[in-house]
CSV table of N, CA and C in Angstrom, one decimal:
chain,number,residue,atom,x,y,z
A,151,MET,N,12.8,23.2,-30.8
A,151,MET,CA,12.4,21.9,-30.1
A,151,MET,C,13.5,21.5,-29.1
A,152,LYS,N,14.8,21.7,-29.5
A,152,LYS,CA,15.9,21.4,-28.7
A,152,LYS,C,15.9,22.2,-27.4
A,153,LYS,N,15.5,23.5,-27.6
A,153,LYS,CA,15.4,24.4,-26.4
A,153,LYS,C,14.4,23.9,-25.4
A,154,TYR,N,13.3,23.4,-25.8
A,154,TYR,CA,12.3,22.9,-24.9
A,154,TYR,C,12.8,21.6,-24.2
A,155,LEU,N,13.5,20.7,-25.0
A,155,LEU,CA,14.0,19.5,-24.4
A,155,LEU,C,15.0,19.8,-23.3
A,156,ILE,N,15.8,20.8,-23.5
A,156,ILE,CA,16.8,21.2,-22.5
A,156,ILE,C,16.1,21.9,-21.3
A,157,GLN,N,15.1,22.7,-21.6
A,157,GLN,CA,14.4,23.4,-20.6
A,157,GLN,C,13.6,22.4,-19.7
A,158,PHE,N,13.0,21.4,-20.2
A,158,PHE,CA,12.2,20.5,-19.5
A,158,PHE,C,12.9,19.2,-19.2
A,159,LYS,N,14.2,19.1,-19.3
A,159,LYS,CA,14.9,17.9,-19.1
A,159,LYS,C,14.7,17.3,-17.8
A,160,PRO,N,14.8,18.0,-16.7
A,160,PRO,CA,14.5,17.4,-15.3
A,160,PRO,C,13.1,16.8,-15.2
A,161,PHE,N,12.1,17.5,-15.8
A,161,PHE,CA,10.8,16.9,-15.8
A,161,PHE,C,10.7,15.7,-16.6
A,162,LEU,N,11.2,15.7,-17.8
A,162,LEU,CA,11.2,14.5,-18.7
A,162,LEU,C,11.9,13.3,-18.1
A,163,ILE,N,13.0,13.6,-17.4
A,163,ILE,CA,13.7,12.5,-16.7
A,163,ILE,C,12.9,11.9,-15.6
A,164,PHE,N,12.3,12.8,-14.8
A,164,PHE,CA,11.4,12.4,-13.7
A,164,PHE,C,10.3,11.5,-14.2
A,165,ILE,N,9.6,12.0,-15.2
A,165,ILE,CA,8.4,11.2,-15.8
A,165,ILE,C,8.9,9.9,-16.4
A,166,SER,N,10.0,9.9,-17.1
A,166,SER,CA,10.5,8.6,-17.7
A,166,SER,C,10.9,7.6,-16.6
A,167,ILE,N,11.6,8.0,-15.6
A,167,ILE,CA,12.0,7.1,-14.5
A,167,ILE,C,10.8,6.6,-13.8
A,168,PHE,N,9.9,7.5,-13.5
A,168,PHE,CA,8.6,7.2,-12.7
A,168,PHE,C,7.8,6.1,-13.5
A,169,PHE,N,7.5,6.4,-14.7
A,169,PHE,CA,6.7,5.5,-15.5
A,169,PHE,C,7.4,4.2,-15.8
A,170,LEU,N,8.7,4.2,-16.1
A,170,LEU,CA,9.4,3.0,-16.3
A,170,LEU,C,9.4,2.1,-15.1
A,171,THR,N,9.7,2.7,-13.9
A,171,THR,CA,9.7,1.9,-12.7
A,171,THR,C,8.3,1.4,-12.4
A,172,TYR,N,7.3,2.2,-12.5
A,172,TYR,CA,5.9,1.8,-12.3
A,172,TYR,C,5.5,0.7,-13.2
A,173,ILE,N,5.8,0.8,-14.4
A,173,ILE,CA,5.4,-0.3,-15.4
A,173,ILE,C,6.1,-1.6,-15.1
A,174,VAL,N,7.4,-1.5,-14.8
A,174,VAL,CA,8.2,-2.7,-14.6
A,174,VAL,C,7.7,-3.4,-13.3
A,175,LEU,N,7.5,-2.6,-12.2
A,175,LEU,CA,7.1,-3.2,-10.9
A,175,LEU,C,5.7,-3.8,-11.1
A,176,THR,N,4.8,-3.1,-11.8
A,176,THR,CA,3.4,-3.5,-12.0
A,176,THR,C,3.4,-4.9,-12.8
A,177,ILE,N,4.2,-4.9,-13.8
A,177,ILE,CA,4.3,-6.2,-14.6
A,177,ILE,C,4.9,-7.3,-13.7
A,178,LEU,N,5.9,-7.0,-12.9
A,178,LEU,CA,6.4,-8.1,-12.0
A,178,LEU,C,5.4,-8.5,-11.0
A,179,TYR,N,4.6,-7.6,-10.5
A,179,TYR,CA,3.6,-7.9,-9.6
A,179,TYR,C,2.5,-8.8,-10.2
A,180,LYS,N,2.1,-8.4,-11.5
A,180,LYS,CA,1.1,-9.2,-12.2
A,180,LYS,C,1.6,-10.6,-12.4
A,181,PHE,N,2.9,-10.8,-12.8
A,181,PHE,CA,3.5,-12.2,-12.9
A,181,PHE,C,3.4,-12.9,-11.6
A,182,TYR,N,3.7,-12.2,-10.5
A,182,TYR,CA,3.6,-12.8,-9.2
A,182,TYR,C,2.2,-13.3,-8.9
A,183,LEU,N,1.2,-12.4,-9.2
A,183,LEU,CA,-0.2,-12.8,-9.0
A,183,LEU,C,-0.7,-13.9,-9.9
A,184,ASN,N,-0.2,-13.9,-11.1
A,184,ASN,CA,-0.6,-15.0,-12.1
A,184,ASN,C,0.0,-16.3,-11.7
A,185,SER,N,1.0,-16.3,-10.8
A,185,SER,CA,1.5,-17.6,-10.4
A,185,SER,C,0.6,-18.4,-9.5
A,186,TYR,N,-0.5,-17.7,-9.0
A,186,TYR,CA,-1.5,-18.3,-8.2
A,186,TYR,C,-2.7,-18.7,-9.0
A,187,GLN,N,-3.4,-19.8,-8.5
A,187,GLN,CA,-4.6,-20.2,-9.2
A,187,GLN,C,-5.7,-19.2,-8.9
A,188,LEU,N,-6.8,-19.2,-9.7
A,188,LEU,CA,-7.8,-18.3,-9.5
A,188,LEU,C,-8.5,-18.3,-8.1
A,189,GLN,N,-8.6,-19.5,-7.5
A,189,GLN,CA,-9.3,-19.6,-6.2
A,189,GLN,C,-8.3,-19.4,-5.1
A,190,ASP,N,-7.0,-19.3,-5.4
A,190,ASP,CA,-6.0,-19.0,-4.4
A,190,ASP,C,-5.8,-17.6,-4.1
A,191,LEU,N,-5.2,-17.3,-2.9
A,191,LEU,CA,-4.9,-15.9,-2.5
A,191,LEU,C,-3.4,-15.8,-2.4
A,192,ASP,N,-2.8,-14.8,-2.9
A,192,ASP,CA,-1.4,-14.6,-2.9
A,192,ASP,C,-0.8,-14.5,-1.5
A,193,ALA,N,0.5,-14.9,-1.3
A,193,ALA,CA,1.1,-15.0,0.0
A,193,ALA,C,1.2,-13.6,0.7
A,194,ILE,N,1.4,-12.5,0.0
A,194,ILE,CA,1.4,-11.2,0.7
A,194,ILE,C,0.1,-10.9,1.3
A,195,THR,N,-1.0,-11.1,0.6
A,195,THR,CA,-2.3,-10.9,1.2
A,195,THR,C,-2.6,-11.8,2.4
A,196,MET,N,-2.2,-13.1,2.2
A,196,MET,CA,-2.4,-14.0,3.3
A,196,MET,C,-1.6,-13.6,4.6
A,197,ILE,N,-0.4,-13.1,4.4
A,197,ILE,CA,0.4,-12.7,5.5
A,197,ILE,C,-0.2,-11.4,6.1
A,198,SER,N,-0.7,-10.5,5.3
A,198,SER,CA,-1.3,-9.3,5.8
A,198,SER,C,-2.5,-9.7,6.7
A,199,GLY,N,-3.3,-10.6,6.3
A,199,GLY,CA,-4.5,-11.1,7.1
A,199,GLY,C,-4.0,-11.7,8.4
A,200,GLN,N,-3.0,-12.5,8.3
A,200,GLN,CA,-2.4,-13.2,9.5
A,200,GLN,C,-1.9,-12.1,10.5
A,201,ASN,N,-1.2,-11.1,10.0
A,201,ASN,CA,-0.6,-10.1,10.9
A,201,ASN,C,-1.7,-9.3,11.5
A,202,SER,N,-2.8,-9.0,10.7
A,202,SER,CA,-3.9,-8.3,11.3
A,202,SER,C,-4.6,-9.1,12.3
A,203,GLU,N,-4.8,-10.4,12.1
A,203,GLU,CA,-5.4,-11.2,13.1
A,203,GLU,C,-4.5,-11.3,14.4
A,204,GLN,N,-3.2,-11.3,14.2
A,204,GLN,CA,-2.3,-11.3,15.4
A,204,GLN,C,-2.4,-10.0,16.2
A,205,LEU,N,-2.5,-8.9,15.5
A,205,LEU,CA,-2.7,-7.6,16.2
A,205,LEU,C,-4.0,-7.6,16.9
A,206,LEU,N,-5.1,-8.0,16.3
A,206,LEU,CA,-6.4,-8.0,16.9
A,206,LEU,C,-6.4,-8.9,18.2
A,207,LYS,N,-5.8,-10.1,18.1
A,207,LYS,CA,-5.7,-11.0,19.2
A,207,LYS,C,-4.8,-10.4,20.3
A,208,PHE,N,-3.7,-9.7,19.9
A,208,PHE,CA,-2.9,-9.0,20.9
A,208,PHE,C,-3.7,-7.9,21.7
A,209,LEU,N,-4.7,-7.3,20.9
A,209,LEU,CA,-5.6,-6.3,21.5
A,209,LEU,C,-6.8,-6.9,22.2
A,210,ASN,N,-6.8,-8.2,22.4
A,210,ASN,CA,-7.8,-9.0,23.1
A,210,ASN,C,-9.1,-9.1,22.4
A,211,TYR,N,-9.1,-9.1,21.0
A,211,TYR,CA,-10.3,-9.3,20.3
A,211,TYR,C,-10.5,-10.7,19.9
A,212,ASP,N,-11.7,-11.2,20.0
A,212,ASP,CA,-12.0,-12.6,19.6
A,212,ASP,C,-12.2,-12.6,18.1
A,213,VAL,N,-11.2,-12.9,17.3
A,213,VAL,CA,-11.2,-12.8,15.9
A,213,VAL,C,-10.7,-14.0,15.2
A,214,ILE,N,-11.2,-14.3,14.1
A,214,ILE,CA,-10.7,-15.4,13.2
A,214,ILE,C,-10.7,-14.8,11.8
A,215,ILE,N,-9.5,-14.8,11.2
A,215,ILE,CA,-9.3,-14.4,9.8
A,215,ILE,C,-8.8,-15.7,9.1
A,216,GLN,N,-9.7,-16.2,8.2
A,216,GLN,CA,-9.4,-17.5,7.6
A,216,GLN,C,-9.6,-17.4,6.1
A,217,LYS,N,-8.8,-18.2,5.4
A,217,LYS,CA,-9.0,-18.3,3.9
A,217,LYS,C,-10.3,-18.9,3.6
A,218,SER,N,-11.0,-18.3,2.7
A,218,SER,CA,-12.3,-18.9,2.2
A,218,SER,C,-11.9,-20.2,1.4
A,219,SER,N,-12.7,-21.2,1.6
A,219,SER,CA,-12.4,-22.5,1.0
A,219,SER,C,-12.6,-22.5,-0.5
A,220,GLN,N,-13.4,-21.6,-1.0
A,220,GLN,CA,-13.7,-21.7,-2.5
A,220,GLN,C,-13.4,-20.3,-3.2
A,221,ASN,N,-13.0,-19.3,-2.5
A,221,ASN,CA,-12.9,-18.0,-3.1
A,221,ASN,C,-11.5,-17.4,-2.7
A,222,PRO,N,-11.0,-16.5,-3.6
A,222,PRO,CA,-9.7,-15.9,-3.4
A,222,PRO,C,-9.7,-14.7,-2.4
A,223,TRP,N,-10.1,-15.0,-1.2
A,223,TRP,CA,-10.1,-14.0,-0.1
A,223,TRP,C,-10.1,-14.6,1.2
A,224,GLN,N,-9.9,-13.8,2.3
A,224,GLN,CA,-9.9,-14.2,3.6
A,224,GLN,C,-11.2,-13.7,4.3
A,225,GLU,N,-11.8,-14.5,5.1
A,225,GLU,CA,-13.0,-14.0,5.8
A,225,GLU,C,-12.7,-13.6,7.2
A,226,ILE,N,-13.3,-12.4,7.6
A,226,ILE,CA,-13.0,-11.9,8.9
A,226,ILE,C,-14.2,-12.1,9.7
A,227,ILE,N,-14.0,-12.8,10.9
A,227,ILE,CA,-15.1,-13.1,11.8
A,227,ILE,C,-14.7,-12.5,13.1
A,228,LEU,N,-15.4,-11.5,13.6
A,228,LEU,CA,-15.0,-10.8,14.8
A,228,LEU,C,-16.2,-11.0,15.8
A,229,LYS,N,-15.9,-11.6,17.0
A,229,LYS,CA,-16.8,-11.9,18.0
A,229,LYS,C,-18.0,-12.7,17.4
A,230,GLY,N,-17.7,-13.7,16.6
A,230,GLY,CA,-18.6,-14.6,16.0
A,230,GLY,C,-19.5,-14.0,14.9
A,231,ARG,N,-19.2,-12.8,14.4
A,231,ARG,CA,-19.9,-12.2,13.4
A,231,ARG,C,-19.1,-11.9,12.2
A,232,PHE,N,-19.5,-12.3,11.0
A,232,PHE,CA,-18.8,-12.0,9.7
A,232,PHE,C,-18.8,-10.5,9.5
A,233,ILE,N,-17.6,-10.0,9.3
A,233,ILE,CA,-17.4,-8.5,9.2
A,233,ILE,C,-17.1,-8.1,7.7
A,234,ALA,N,-16.1,-8.8,7.1
A,234,ALA,CA,-15.7,-8.4,5.8
A,234,ALA,C,-14.8,-9.4,5.2
A,235,ARG,N,-14.2,-9.1,4.1
A,235,ARG,CA,-13.2,-10.0,3.4
A,235,ARG,C,-11.9,-9.2,3.2
A,236,ILE,N,-10.8,-9.9,3.2
A,236,ILE,CA,-9.5,-9.4,2.8
A,236,ILE,C,-9.2,-10.0,1.5
A,237,THR,N,-9.1,-9.1,0.5
A,237,THR,CA,-8.7,-9.5,-0.9
A,237,THR,C,-7.3,-9.0,-1.3
A,238,GLU,N,-6.9,-9.4,-2.5
A,238,GLU,CA,-5.6,-9.0,-2.9
A,238,GLU,C,-5.4,-7.5,-2.9
A,239,GLY,N,-6.4,-6.7,-3.1
A,239,GLY,CA,-6.2,-5.3,-3.1
A,239,GLY,C,-6.0,-4.7,-1.7
A,240,CYS,N,-6.2,-5.5,-0.7
A,240,CYS,CA,-6.0,-5.0,0.7
A,240,CYS,C,-4.6,-5.0,1.2
A,241,ASN,N,-3.7,-5.6,0.4
A,241,ASN,CA,-2.3,-5.8,0.8
A,241,ASN,C,-1.4,-4.6,0.6
A,242,ALA,N,-1.9,-3.5,0.0
A,242,ALA,CA,-1.1,-2.2,-0.2
A,242,ALA,C,0.1,-2.3,-1.1
A,243,VAL,N,0.2,-3.4,-1.9
A,243,VAL,CA,1.3,-3.5,-2.8
A,243,VAL,C,1.2,-2.4,-3.9
A,244,SER,N,0.0,-2.1,-4.4
A,244,SER,CA,-0.1,-1.1,-5.4
A,244,SER,C,0.3,0.3,-4.9
A,245,VAL,N,0.1,0.5,-3.6
A,245,VAL,CA,0.5,1.8,-3.0
A,245,VAL,C,2.1,1.7,-2.8
A,246,MET,N,2.6,0.6,-2.5
A,246,MET,CA,4.1,0.4,-2.4
A,246,MET,C,4.8,0.6,-3.8
A,247,ILE,N,4.2,0.1,-4.8
A,247,ILE,CA,4.7,0.3,-6.2
A,247,ILE,C,4.7,1.8,-6.5
A,248,LEU,N,3.7,2.5,-6.2
A,248,LEU,CA,3.6,3.9,-6.4
A,248,LEU,C,4.7,4.7,-5.6
A,249,PHE,N,4.8,4.3,-4.4
A,249,PHE,CA,5.9,4.9,-3.5
A,249,PHE,C,7.3,4.7,-4.1
A,250,VAL,N,7.6,3.5,-4.4
A,250,VAL,CA,8.9,3.2,-5.0
A,250,VAL,C,9.2,3.9,-6.3
A,251,SER,N,8.2,4.0,-7.1
A,251,SER,CA,8.3,4.7,-8.4
A,251,SER,C,8.6,6.1,-8.2
A,252,PHE,N,7.9,6.8,-7.3
A,252,PHE,CA,8.1,8.2,-7.1
A,252,PHE,C,9.5,8.5,-6.5
A,253,VAL,N,9.9,7.7,-5.5
A,253,VAL,CA,11.2,7.9,-4.8
A,253,VAL,C,12.3,7.6,-5.8
A,254,SER,N,12.1,6.6,-6.6
A,254,SER,CA,13.1,6.3,-7.7
A,254,SER,C,13.3,7.5,-8.6
A,255,ALA,N,12.2,8.1,-9.0
A,255,ALA,CA,12.2,9.2,-10.0
A,255,ALA,C,12.9,10.4,-9.4
A,256,PHE,N,12.8,10.6,-8.1
A,256,PHE,CA,13.5,11.7,-7.4
A,256,PHE,C,14.7,11.2,-6.6
A,257,SER,N,15.4,10.2,-7.1
A,257,SER,CA,16.4,9.5,-6.4
A,257,SER,C,17.5,10.5,-6.0
A,258,GLY,N,18.1,10.1,-4.9
A,258,GLY,CA,19.4,10.8,-4.4
A,258,GLY,C,20.5,9.8,-4.7
A,259,ASN,N,21.4,9.7,-3.8
A,259,ASN,CA,22.4,8.7,-4.0
A,259,ASN,C,21.8,7.3,-3.7
A,260,LEU,N,22.5,6.3,-4.3
A,260,LEU,CA,21.9,4.9,-4.2
A,260,LEU,C,21.7,4.4,-2.8
A,261,LYS,N,22.6,4.6,-1.9
A,261,LYS,CA,22.5,4.1,-0.6
A,261,LYS,C,21.3,4.8,0.2
A,262,LYS,N,21.2,6.1,0.1
A,262,LYS,CA,20.1,6.8,0.7
A,262,LYS,C,18.7,6.4,0.1
A,263,THR,N,18.7,6.3,-1.2
A,263,THR,CA,17.5,6.0,-1.9
A,263,THR,C,17.1,4.5,-1.5
A,264,SER,N,18.0,3.6,-1.5
A,264,SER,CA,17.6,2.2,-1.2
A,264,SER,C,17.2,2.1,0.2
A,265,LEU,N,17.9,2.7,1.2
A,265,LEU,CA,17.5,2.7,2.6
A,265,LEU,C,16.1,3.3,2.8
A,266,PHE,N,15.9,4.5,2.1
A,266,PHE,CA,14.6,5.1,2.3
A,266,PHE,C,13.4,4.3,1.7
A,267,ILE,N,13.7,3.6,0.6
A,267,ILE,CA,12.7,2.8,0.0
A,267,ILE,C,12.4,1.6,0.9
A,268,ILE,N,13.4,0.9,1.4
A,268,ILE,CA,13.2,-0.2,2.3
A,268,ILE,C,12.5,0.2,3.6
A,269,LEU,N,12.9,1.3,4.2
A,269,LEU,CA,12.2,1.7,5.5
A,269,LEU,C,10.8,2.2,5.2
A,270,GLY,N,10.6,2.9,4.0
A,270,GLY,CA,9.3,3.3,3.6
A,270,GLY,C,8.4,2.1,3.4
A,271,LEU,N,8.8,1.1,2.7
A,271,LEU,CA,8.0,-0.1,2.4
A,271,LEU,C,7.6,-0.8,3.7
A,272,ILE,N,8.6,-0.9,4.6
A,272,ILE,CA,8.3,-1.5,5.9
A,272,ILE,C,7.2,-0.7,6.7
A,273,SER,N,7.4,0.6,6.7
A,273,SER,CA,6.4,1.5,7.4
A,273,SER,C,5.0,1.5,6.7
A,274,ILE,N,5.0,1.4,5.4
A,274,ILE,CA,3.7,1.3,4.7
A,274,ILE,C,3.0,0.0,5.0
A,275,TYR,N,3.8,-1.1,5.1
A,275,TYR,CA,3.2,-2.4,5.4
A,275,TYR,C,2.7,-2.4,6.8
A,276,ILE,N,3.4,-1.8,7.8
A,276,ILE,CA,2.9,-1.8,9.2
A,276,ILE,C,1.7,-0.9,9.3
A,277,LEU,N,1.7,0.3,8.6
A,277,LEU,CA,0.5,1.1,8.6
A,277,LEU,C,-0.7,0.4,8.0
A,278,ASN,N,-0.4,-0.4,7.0
A,278,ASN,CA,-1.5,-1.1,6.3
A,278,ASN,C,-2.1,-2.2,7.3
A,279,ILE,N,-1.3,-2.8,8.1
A,279,ILE,CA,-1.8,-3.8,9.0
A,279,ILE,C,-2.6,-3.1,10.1
A,280,ILE,N,-2.2,-1.9,10.5
A,280,ILE,CA,-2.9,-1.1,11.5
A,280,ILE,C,-4.2,-0.7,10.8
A,281,ARG,N,-4.2,-0.3,9.6
A,281,ARG,CA,-5.4,0.2,8.8
A,281,ARG,C,-6.4,-0.9,8.8
A,282,ILE,N,-6.0,-2.2,8.4
A,282,ILE,CA,-6.9,-3.3,8.3
A,282,ILE,C,-7.5,-3.6,9.7
A,283,THR,N,-6.7,-3.6,10.7
A,283,THR,CA,-7.1,-3.8,12.1
A,283,THR,C,-8.2,-2.8,12.5
A,284,LEU,N,-7.9,-1.6,12.3
A,284,LEU,CA,-8.8,-0.5,12.7
A,284,LEU,C,-10.1,-0.6,11.9
A,285,LEU,N,-10.0,-0.9,10.6
A,285,LEU,CA,-11.1,-1.0,9.8
A,285,LEU,C,-12.0,-2.1,10.3
A,286,ILE,N,-11.5,-3.3,10.7
A,286,ILE,CA,-12.3,-4.4,11.2
A,286,ILE,C,-13.0,-4.0,12.4
A,287,VAL,N,-12.3,-3.4,13.4
A,287,VAL,CA,-12.9,-3.0,14.6
A,287,VAL,C,-14.0,-1.9,14.4
A,288,LEU,N,-13.7,-0.9,13.6
A,288,LEU,CA,-14.7,0.1,13.3
A,288,LEU,C,-15.9,-0.4,12.5
A,289,MET,N,-15.7,-1.3,11.6
A,289,MET,CA,-16.8,-1.9,10.9
A,289,MET,C,-17.7,-2.7,11.8
A,290,TYR,N,-17.1,-3.3,12.8
A,290,TYR,CA,-17.9,-4.1,13.7
A,290,TYR,C,-18.8,-3.2,14.6
A,291,HIS,N,-18.2,-2.1,15.1
A,291,HIS,CA,-18.9,-1.2,16.0
A,291,HIS,C,-19.8,-0.2,15.2
A,292,PHE,N,-19.4,0.2,14.0
A,292,PHE,CA,-20.1,1.2,13.2
A,292,PHE,C,-20.4,0.7,11.8
A,293,PRO,N,-21.2,-0.4,11.6
A,293,PRO,CA,-21.4,-1.0,10.3
A,293,PRO,C,-22.0,0.0,9.3
A,294,ARG,N,-22.8,1.0,9.7
A,294,ARG,CA,-23.4,1.9,8.7
A,294,ARG,C,-22.4,2.8,8.1
A,295,TYR,N,-21.1,2.9,8.7
A,295,TYR,CA,-20.1,3.8,8.1
A,295,TYR,C,-19.1,3.0,7.3
A,296,THR,N,-19.4,1.8,7.0
A,296,THR,CA,-18.4,0.9,6.3
A,296,THR,C,-18.0,1.6,5.0
A,297,HIS,N,-18.9,2.1,4.2
A,297,HIS,CA,-18.5,2.7,2.9
A,297,HIS,C,-17.6,3.8,3.1
A,298,PHE,N,-17.9,4.7,4.0
A,298,PHE,CA,-17.0,5.9,4.3
A,298,PHE,C,-15.6,5.4,4.8
A,299,LEU,N,-15.6,4.5,5.8
A,299,LEU,CA,-14.4,4.0,6.3
A,299,LEU,C,-13.5,3.3,5.3
A,300,HIS,N,-14.1,2.4,4.5
A,300,HIS,CA,-13.3,1.6,3.6
A,300,HIS,C,-12.9,2.4,2.3
A,301,ASP,N,-13.9,3.2,1.8
A,301,ASP,CA,-13.6,3.8,0.5
A,301,ASP,C,-13.1,5.2,0.6
A,302,ILE,N,-13.2,5.9,1.7
A,302,ILE,CA,-12.7,7.3,1.8
A,302,ILE,C,-11.7,7.5,2.9
A,303,PHE,N,-12.0,7.2,4.2
A,303,PHE,CA,-11.1,7.5,5.3
A,303,PHE,C,-9.8,6.8,5.2
A,304,PHE,N,-9.9,5.4,5.1
A,304,PHE,CA,-8.6,4.7,5.2
A,304,PHE,C,-7.8,4.8,3.9
A,305,PRO,N,-8.3,4.9,2.7
A,305,PRO,CA,-7.4,5.2,1.6
A,305,PRO,C,-6.8,6.6,1.8
A,306,LEU,N,-7.5,7.5,2.3
A,306,LEU,CA,-7.0,8.9,2.6
A,306,LEU,C,-5.8,8.7,3.6
A,307,MET,N,-6.0,7.9,4.5
A,307,MET,CA,-5.0,7.7,5.6
A,307,MET,C,-3.7,7.1,4.9
A,308,ILE,N,-3.8,6.1,4.2
A,308,ILE,CA,-2.6,5.5,3.6
A,308,ILE,C,-1.9,6.3,2.5
A,309,TYR,N,-2.7,6.9,1.6
A,309,TYR,CA,-2.2,7.7,0.6
A,309,TYR,C,-1.6,9.0,1.2
A,310,GLY,N,-2.3,9.5,2.2
A,310,GLY,CA,-1.8,10.7,2.9
A,310,GLY,C,-0.4,10.4,3.5
A,311,TYR,N,-0.2,9.3,4.1
A,311,TYR,CA,1.0,8.9,4.7
A,311,TYR,C,2.1,8.8,3.6
A,312,VAL,N,1.8,8.2,2.5
A,312,VAL,CA,2.8,8.1,1.4
A,312,VAL,C,3.1,9.5,0.9
A,313,PHE,N,2.1,10.4,0.8
A,313,PHE,CA,2.4,11.7,0.3
A,313,PHE,C,3.4,12.4,1.3
A,314,ILE,N,3.2,12.2,2.6
A,314,ILE,CA,4.1,12.8,3.6
A,314,ILE,C,5.5,12.2,3.4
A,315,LEU,N,5.6,10.9,3.2
A,315,LEU,CA,6.9,10.3,2.9
A,315,LEU,C,7.6,11.0,1.7
A,316,TRP,N,6.8,11.2,0.6
A,316,TRP,CA,7.3,11.8,-0.6
A,316,TRP,C,7.9,13.2,-0.3
A,317,VAL,N,7.1,14.0,0.4
A,317,VAL,CA,7.5,15.3,0.7
A,317,VAL,C,8.8,15.3,1.5
A,318,PHE,N,8.8,14.5,2.5
A,318,PHE,CA,10.0,14.3,3.3
A,318,PHE,C,11.2,13.9,2.5
A,319,TRP,N,11.0,13.0,1.6
A,319,TRP,CA,12.1,12.5,0.7
A,319,TRP,C,12.6,13.7,-0.2
A,320,ILE,N,11.7,14.4,-0.8
A,320,ILE,CA,12.1,15.4,-1.7
A,320,ILE,C,12.8,16.5,-1.0
A,321,ASN,N,12.3,16.9,0.2
A,321,ASN,CA,12.9,18.0,0.9
A,321,ASN,C,14.2,17.7,1.7
A,322,ARG,N,14.4,16.4,2.0
A,322,ARG,CA,15.6,16.0,2.8
A,322,ARG,C,16.7,15.2,2.0
A,323,PHE,N,16.3,14.4,1.1
A,323,PHE,CA,17.2,13.4,0.6
A,323,PHE,C,17.4,13.4,-0.9
A,324,SER,N,16.4,13.8,-1.7
A,324,SER,CA,16.5,13.7,-3.1
A,324,SER,C,17.6,14.6,-3.7
A,325,LYS,N,17.9,14.4,-4.9
A,325,LYS,CA,18.9,15.2,-5.6
A,325,LYS,C,18.4,16.7,-5.8
A,326,TYR,N,17.1,16.9,-5.6
A,326,TYR,CA,16.5,18.2,-5.7
A,326,TYR,C,16.3,18.9,-4.4
A,327,ALA,N,16.8,18.3,-3.3
A,327,ALA,CA,16.6,18.8,-1.9
A,327,ALA,C,17.2,20.2,-1.8
A,328,LYS,N,18.2,20.5,-2.5
A,328,LYS,CA,18.9,21.8,-2.4
A,328,LYS,C,18.1,22.8,-3.1
């Protein structure tokens, strides 16, 4: 048994750090969400909607993204037509938690790891705002492809980006890069 523990020590350390980080961050995020009333929408999701609206207005789209008066989501109205809702799941926090957990499990030195996590989180947030914006525009022009765009293409885009960040991290900066 000891032989296997020694043989699989790097894997066991990786799995332990990954799951511990993931569980702790998920619990903290749940506490954060529970601090809001059922009909309220959390601040991160509200800011994501506001940033998406700002980007659409910058691109000269007639858009309104507003908090629903009775429900925990934001309503998206593009050119006077209701397009979709922005809910808590649209803020990419779960993707960010997964990213941080993985990078932490393959950590390098503290300074590089912290810097990579911060820059990675910022880039994931920006990509998510672009994703929401593109999704709104494409759902307006191609409503019959809503399922494909929302459930397949855009999740593939954001998870693909995170995967590329992970590969970059492992090959360039993690303690396993050599």
